[in-house]
Amino acid sequence: MSDKQVVDFVELRAQKIDEKRRKAERILFQQLLNVYCVTENYGLRPIDLVEVSEEGCSFQVPFDQNHLWPKDIKERFVFRLYFSQDTYLPVHVNIANSRPYIDNNGRFTRYGCSVDKTTTTYPTYQQFVKFLKLYSEHAHKDQGNKTVFYI
């Protein structure tokens, strides 16, 4: 960094908070929340939720060139967000885009979706997204210490 560069601490802090939020979301999506998509031909299909916002979400499915799914990029689906083995929140989504994605776990297709705000379950979904944001800002990693955090 040169002497003439100015560091924007507000922007840097916002980036750190966003990174922490994404990490917290990934942990919750992978360990606590089961997400399925209701389809006509496949029944309930498990999907990996990648990110959520009040406007939309993204998910990924393993790439299989013999069984491309979903085939129509403009399809409308109902996601089931399972918070327990037998209770779920239905979320209606419209697929807006797709792209290939490769990571250490394999080859996937990622989809970006908009969430239907006209459904009766949207306010609950919206509160869930707000909870995730606040949780990621205030959650602490368990270091095994016995310290109590006060406001």
XYZ file of N, CA and C in Angstrom:
453
model
N 0.853 -1.171 0.000
C 0.000 0.000 0.000
C 0.898 1.233 0.000
N 0.609 2.170 -0.861
C 1.406 3.401 -0.921
C 0.948 4.365 0.169
N 1.775 5.380 0.408
C 1.465 6.375 1.436
C 0.252 7.217 1.080
N -0.101 7.268 -0.192
C -1.182 8.141 -0.635
C -2.550 7.451 -0.641
N -2.603 6.146 -0.395
C -3.884 5.454 -0.370
C -4.588 5.687 0.960
N -5.885 5.857 0.880
C -6.704 6.056 2.066
C -7.534 4.794 2.271
N -7.521 4.285 3.480
C -8.283 3.089 3.803
C -9.658 3.509 4.293
N -10.686 2.976 3.665
C -12.062 3.246 4.070
C -12.467 2.164 5.070
N -12.393 2.487 6.365
C -12.684 1.508 7.398
C -14.151 1.100 7.414
N -15.035 1.974 7.000
C -16.457 1.632 6.938
C -16.668 0.535 5.896
N -16.056 0.711 4.735
C -16.182 -0.297 3.678
C -15.507 -1.602 4.089
N -14.337 -1.512 4.700
C -13.621 -2.695 5.158
C -14.435 -3.457 6.203
N -15.047 -2.725 7.132
C -15.883 -3.356 8.157
C -17.096 -4.029 7.522
N -17.716 -3.378 6.544
C -18.873 -3.954 5.850
C -18.484 -5.245 5.134
N -17.300 -5.284 4.539
C -16.831 -6.495 3.867
C -16.627 -7.625 4.867
N -16.044 -7.310 6.020
C -15.814 -8.325 7.057
C -17.138 -8.875 7.591
N -18.110 -7.992 7.799
C -19.421 -8.426 8.279
C -20.090 -9.314 7.239
N -19.968 -8.953 5.964
C -20.557 -9.754 4.891
C -19.905 -11.135 4.817
N -18.585 -11.206 4.965
C -17.887 -12.493 4.979
C -18.358 -13.345 6.156
N -18.492 -12.729 7.327
C -18.948 -13.445 8.519
C -20.382 -13.939 8.328
N -21.238 -13.112 7.712
C -22.623 -13.507 7.451
C -22.675 -14.721 6.531
N -21.914 -14.687 5.447
C -21.910 -15.805 4.501
C -21.416 -17.090 5.164
N -20.396 -16.979 5.999
C -19.870 -18.152 6.689
C -20.914 -18.721 7.650
N -21.577 -17.858 8.408
C -22.620 -18.313 9.337
C -23.772 -18.956 8.580
N -24.173 -18.364 7.447
C -25.246 -18.946 6.638
C -24.862 -20.339 6.158
N -23.646 -20.501 5.656
C -23.218 -21.806 5.145
C -23.281 -22.865 6.239
N -22.850 -22.499 7.444
C -22.894 -23.452 8.557
C -24.333 -23.852 8.855
N -25.236 -22.870 8.935
C -26.641 -23.175 9.213
C -27.254 -24.013 8.094
N -26.978 -23.662 6.840
C -27.548 -24.396 5.711
C -27.046 -25.834 5.672
N -25.788 -26.057 6.022
C -25.204 -27.390 5.925
C -25.505 -28.264 7.136
N -25.683 -27.665 8.320
C -25.797 -28.467 9.524
C -27.170 -28.456 10.185
N -27.972 -27.417 9.948
C -29.235 -27.318 10.672
C -30.477 -27.335 9.795
N -30.351 -26.937 8.567
C -31.509 -26.744 7.708
C -31.451 -27.720 6.542
N -32.530 -28.440 6.313
C -32.635 -29.302 5.140
C -33.568 -28.630 4.151
N -33.138 -28.526 2.901
C -33.926 -27.838 1.889
C -34.205 -28.794 0.740
N -35.480 -28.853 0.358
C -35.916 -29.695 -0.752
C -36.732 -28.854 -1.714
N -36.754 -29.301 -2.940
C -37.551 -28.650 -3.971
C -38.641 -29.625 -4.399
N -39.865 -29.140 -4.491
C -40.978 -29.966 -4.943
C -41.017 -29.905 -6.466
N -40.910 -31.068 -7.120
C -40.947 -31.125 -8.580
C -41.965 -32.159 -9.033
N -42.494 -31.964 -10.231
C -43.478 -32.913 -10.758
C -42.845 -34.257 -11.085
N -41.699 -34.247 -11.737
C -41.095 -35.493 -12.209
C -40.228 -36.195 -11.182
N -39.663 -35.441 -10.235
C -38.719 -36.025 -9.287
C -39.258 -36.112 -7.863
N -40.441 -35.582 -7.603
C -40.942 -35.538 -6.236
C -40.155 -34.522 -5.431
N -39.746 -34.892 -4.224
C -38.904 -34.009 -3.408
C -37.447 -34.238 -3.783
N -36.786 -33.171 -4.149
C -35.380 -33.266 -4.556
C -34.542 -32.411 -3.607
N -33.500 -32.999 -2.983
C -32.653 -32.202 -2.093
C -31.832 -31.196 -2.892
N -31.684 -30.001 -2.339
C -30.858 -28.970 -2.963
C -29.954 -28.366 -1.900
N -28.873 -27.769 -2.341
C -27.964 -27.065 -1.437
C -28.242 -25.579 -1.544
N -28.775 -25.012 -0.482
C -29.001 -23.573 -0.445
C -27.651 -22.896 -0.256
N -27.359 -21.889 -1.074
C -26.063 -21.215 -1.032
C -26.167 -19.876 -0.322
N -27.206 -19.123 -0.637
C -27.353 -17.783 -0.069
C -28.822 -17.383 -0.112
N -29.230 -16.561 0.864
C -30.597 -16.046 0.884
C -30.579 -14.540 1.102
N -31.587 -13.888 0.578
C -31.829 -12.469 0.843
C -33.335 -12.282 0.804
N -33.804 -11.112 1.190
C -35.243 -10.859 1.164
C -35.782 -10.874 -0.262
N -34.929 -10.576 -1.217
C -35.344 -10.531 -2.625
C -35.279 -11.892 -3.304
N -34.343 -12.733 -2.887
C -34.158 -13.996 -3.588
C -33.224 -14.931 -2.867
N -32.755 -15.925 -3.595
C -31.844 -16.905 -3.028
C -31.063 -17.555 -4.163
N -30.041 -18.299 -3.789
C -29.330 -19.107 -4.770
C -29.173 -20.505 -4.194
N -29.191 -21.478 -5.098
C -29.014 -22.865 -4.694
C -28.189 -23.571 -5.751
N -27.699 -24.751 -5.389
C -26.943 -25.534 -6.350
C -27.365 -26.989 -6.273
N -27.201 -27.666 -7.421
C -27.450 -29.103 -7.516
C -26.253 -29.724 -8.227
N -25.926 -30.977 -7.886
C -24.825 -31.629 -8.598
C -25.120 -31.695 -10.094
N -24.102 -31.461 -10.896
C -24.269 -31.487 -12.346
C -24.347 -32.934 -12.813
N -25.356 -33.234 -13.620
C -25.524 -34.554 -14.232
C -26.016 -34.323 -15.650
N -25.143 -34.487 -16.629
C -25.529 -34.162 -17.999
C -26.596 -35.099 -18.547
N -26.779 -36.272 -17.933
C -27.825 -37.197 -18.378
C -29.195 -36.842 -17.818
N -29.216 -36.104 -16.727
C -30.477 -35.705 -16.089
C -30.402 -34.234 -15.696
N -30.451 -33.360 -16.679
C -30.399 -31.926 -16.394
C -31.663 -31.503 -15.661
N -31.463 -30.818 -14.559
C -32.596 -30.336 -13.774
C -32.204 -29.046 -13.089
N -33.039 -28.080 -13.043
C -34.256 -27.956 -13.853
C -33.906 -27.648 -15.305
N -34.750 -28.101 -16.195
C -34.486 -27.929 -17.627
C -34.867 -26.543 -18.109
N -35.980 -26.026 -17.622
C -36.457 -24.718 -18.066
C -36.028 -23.659 -17.057
N -35.224 -22.733 -17.505
C -34.670 -21.710 -16.613
C -35.755 -20.811 -16.024
N -36.906 -20.718 -16.640
C -37.978 -19.840 -16.144
C -38.981 -20.585 -15.263
N -38.612 -21.764 -14.799
C -39.539 -22.546 -13.987
C -39.792 -21.896 -12.630
N -40.951 -22.226 -12.092
C -41.345 -21.782 -10.751
C -41.372 -23.024 -9.866
N -40.794 -22.903 -8.684
C -40.716 -24.036 -7.770
C -41.167 -23.635 -6.375
N -41.448 -24.654 -5.588
C -41.698 -24.459 -4.165
C -40.560 -25.142 -3.423
N -39.822 -24.355 -2.648
C -38.793 -24.908 -1.779
C -39.427 -25.216 -0.437
N -38.966 -26.273 0.170
C -39.367 -26.603 1.533
C -38.145 -26.448 2.421
N -38.214 -25.501 3.341
C -37.141 -25.303 4.310
C -37.521 -26.079 5.568
N -36.878 -27.225 5.777
C -37.192 -28.079 6.921
C -36.376 -27.642 8.136
N -37.100 -27.240 9.186
C -36.460 -26.853 10.438
C -36.480 -28.002 11.439
N -37.269 -29.015 11.157
C -37.283 -30.253 11.926
C -37.607 -31.365 10.933
N -37.675 -32.585 11.432
C -37.900 -33.715 10.536
C -39.274 -33.668 9.864
N -40.252 -33.045 10.524
C -41.598 -33.079 9.954
C -42.276 -31.713 9.833
N -41.526 -30.619 9.957
C -42.113 -29.292 9.742
C -41.238 -28.494 8.784
N -41.893 -27.767 7.901
C -41.148 -26.987 6.915
C -41.876 -25.694 6.596
N -41.130 -24.767 6.021
C -41.667 -23.504 5.537
C -41.622 -23.543 4.014
N -42.781 -23.458 3.335
C -42.749 -23.410 1.869
C -42.375 -22.008 1.383
N -41.470 -21.958 0.417
C -41.036 -20.693 -0.175
C -41.146 -20.839 -1.688
N -41.938 -19.975 -2.309
C -42.144 -20.022 -3.758
C -41.080 -19.180 -4.442
N -40.376 -19.789 -5.407
C -39.287 -19.095 -6.098
C -39.434 -19.225 -7.608
N -38.875 -18.255 -8.301
C -38.788 -18.273 -9.759
C -37.313 -18.242 -10.130
N -36.875 -19.200 -10.924
C -35.474 -19.235 -11.338
C -35.219 -18.105 -12.319
N -34.161 -17.347 -12.067
C -33.824 -16.202 -12.913
C -32.580 -16.450 -13.760
N -31.627 -17.238 -13.243
C -30.395 -17.482 -13.992
C -29.723 -18.750 -13.501
N -28.749 -19.209 -14.271
C -27.961 -20.378 -13.878
C -26.544 -20.223 -14.400
N -25.634 -20.962 -13.761
C -24.246 -20.955 -14.211
C -23.555 -22.201 -13.663
N -22.539 -22.681 -14.372
C -21.772 -23.816 -13.847
C -20.907 -23.365 -12.674
N -20.646 -24.285 -11.763
C -19.836 -23.972 -10.592
C -19.044 -25.218 -10.203
N -17.766 -25.043 -9.932
C -16.905 -26.152 -9.521
C -16.192 -25.753 -8.237
N -16.207 -26.671 -7.256
C -15.425 -26.464 -6.040
C -14.788 -27.783 -5.644
N -14.245 -27.865 -4.444
C -13.562 -29.088 -3.993
C -14.498 -30.287 -3.886
N -15.797 -30.023 -3.767
C -16.768 -31.107 -3.616
C -17.322 -31.612 -4.938
N -16.971 -30.984 -6.050
C -17.441 -31.475 -7.337
C -17.944 -30.388 -8.260
N -18.710 -30.839 -9.236
C -19.246 -29.956 -10.273
C -20.739 -29.754 -10.029
N -21.178 -28.498 -10.075
C -22.563 -28.154 -9.771
C -23.111 -27.194 -10.817
N -24.423 -27.042 -10.787
C -25.076 -25.941 -11.481
C -25.699 -25.081 -10.395
N -25.380 -23.786 -10.419
C -25.943 -22.836 -9.449
C -27.050 -22.050 -10.111
N -28.107 -21.826 -9.343
C -29.263 -21.087 -9.831
C -29.526 -19.887 -8.936
N -29.879 -18.789 -9.557
C -30.318 -17.609 -8.835
C -31.822 -17.499 -8.971
N -32.503 -17.200 -7.886
C -33.968 -17.175 -7.875
C -34.484 -15.890 -7.247
N -35.661 -15.504 -7.673
C -36.388 -14.447 -6.977
C -37.459 -15.126 -6.135
N -37.750 -14.545 -4.984
C -38.755 -15.107 -4.084
C -40.077 -14.400 -4.340
N -41.150 -15.178 -4.401
C -42.487 -14.620 -4.618
C -42.958 -13.957 -3.323
N -43.071 -12.645 -3.344
C -43.449 -11.878 -2.157
C -44.955 -11.839 -1.925
N -45.736 -12.414 -2.835
C -47.191 -12.358 -2.709
C -47.765 -13.532 -1.921
N -46.940 -14.500 -1.552
C -47.450 -15.670 -0.842
C -47.623 -15.364 0.643
N -48.446 -16.147 1.300
C -48.697 -15.937 2.732
C -47.488 -16.299 3.584
N -46.575 -17.111 3.052
C -45.401 -17.512 3.831
C -44.225 -16.551 3.671
N -44.339 -15.583 2.763
C -43.215 -14.665 2.540
C -42.814 -13.895 3.803
N -43.752 -13.350 4.593
C -43.322 -12.631 5.807
C -42.483 -13.500 6.757
N -42.791 -14.784 6.839
C -42.001 -15.686 7.682
C -40.610 -15.877 7.095
N -40.544 -16.073 5.783
C -39.251 -16.184 5.104
C -38.428 -14.910 5.329
N -39.075 -13.773 5.216
C -38.410 -12.478 5.390
C -37.809 -12.375 6.801
N -38.552 -12.797 7.814
C -38.044 -12.768 9.189
C -36.887 -13.752 9.367
N -36.958 -14.889 8.685
C -35.869 -15.863 8.721
C -34.583 -15.240 8.177
N -34.684 -14.527 7.073
C -33.518 -13.858 6.480
C -32.974 -12.801 7.441
N -33.864 -12.042 8.067
C -33.424 -11.031 9.036
C -32.729 -11.682 10.228
N -33.281 -12.813 10.692
C -32.654 -13.552 11.783
C -31.239 -13.976 11.402
N -31.077 -14.529 10.199
C -29.752 -14.967 9.756
C -28.753 -13.817 9.758
N -29.198 -12.667 9.302
C -28.313 -11.501 9.254
C -27.892 -11.087 10.669
N -28.859 -10.978 11.574
C -28.541 -10.590 12.952
C -27.715 -11.656 13.666
N -28.057 -12.917 13.426
C -27.306 -14.008 14.043
C -25.840 -13.943 13.630
N -25.598 -13.753 12.348
C -24.214 -13.733 11.865
C -23.433 -12.546 12.423
N -24.114 -11.448 12.705
C -23.437 -10.279 13.265
C -23.092 -10.454 14.739
N -23.900 -11.232 15.467
C -23.742 -11.306 16.917
C -23.302 -12.667 17.441
N -23.208 -13.670 16.587
C -22.804 -15.001 17.033
C -21.316 -15.018 17.368
N -20.955 -15.852 18.324
C -19.561 -16.007 18.727
C -19.154 -17.461 18.565
N -17.942 -17.684 18.143
C -17.410 -19.032 18.027
C -17.086 -19.537 19.427
N -17.513 -20.750 19.733
C -17.255 -21.344 21.036
C -15.785 -21.728 21.120
N -15.062 -21.053 21.988
C -13.638 -21.313 22.189
C -13.398 -22.157 23.443
N -14.488 -22.604 24.072
C -14.353 -23.404 25.278
C -14.192 -22.579 26.537
N -14.218 -21.251 26.399
C -14.064 -20.408 27.583
C -15.406 -20.260 28.294
N -15.355 -19.743 29.490
C -16.565 -19.588 30.304
C -16.944 -18.126 30.459
N -16.497 -17.275 29.547
C -16.773 -15.843 29.610
C -18.224 -15.572 29.239
N -18.839 -14.665 29.974
C -20.202 -14.250 29.671
C -20.125 -12.920 28.941
N -20.830 -12.819 27.824
C -20.840 -11.576 27.064
C -22.027 -10.729 27.495
N -21.752 -9.477 27.829
C -22.802 -8.546 28.224
C -22.969 -7.489 27.151
N -24.134 -6.877 27.134
C -24.418 -5.807 26.170
C -23.637 -4.573 26.513
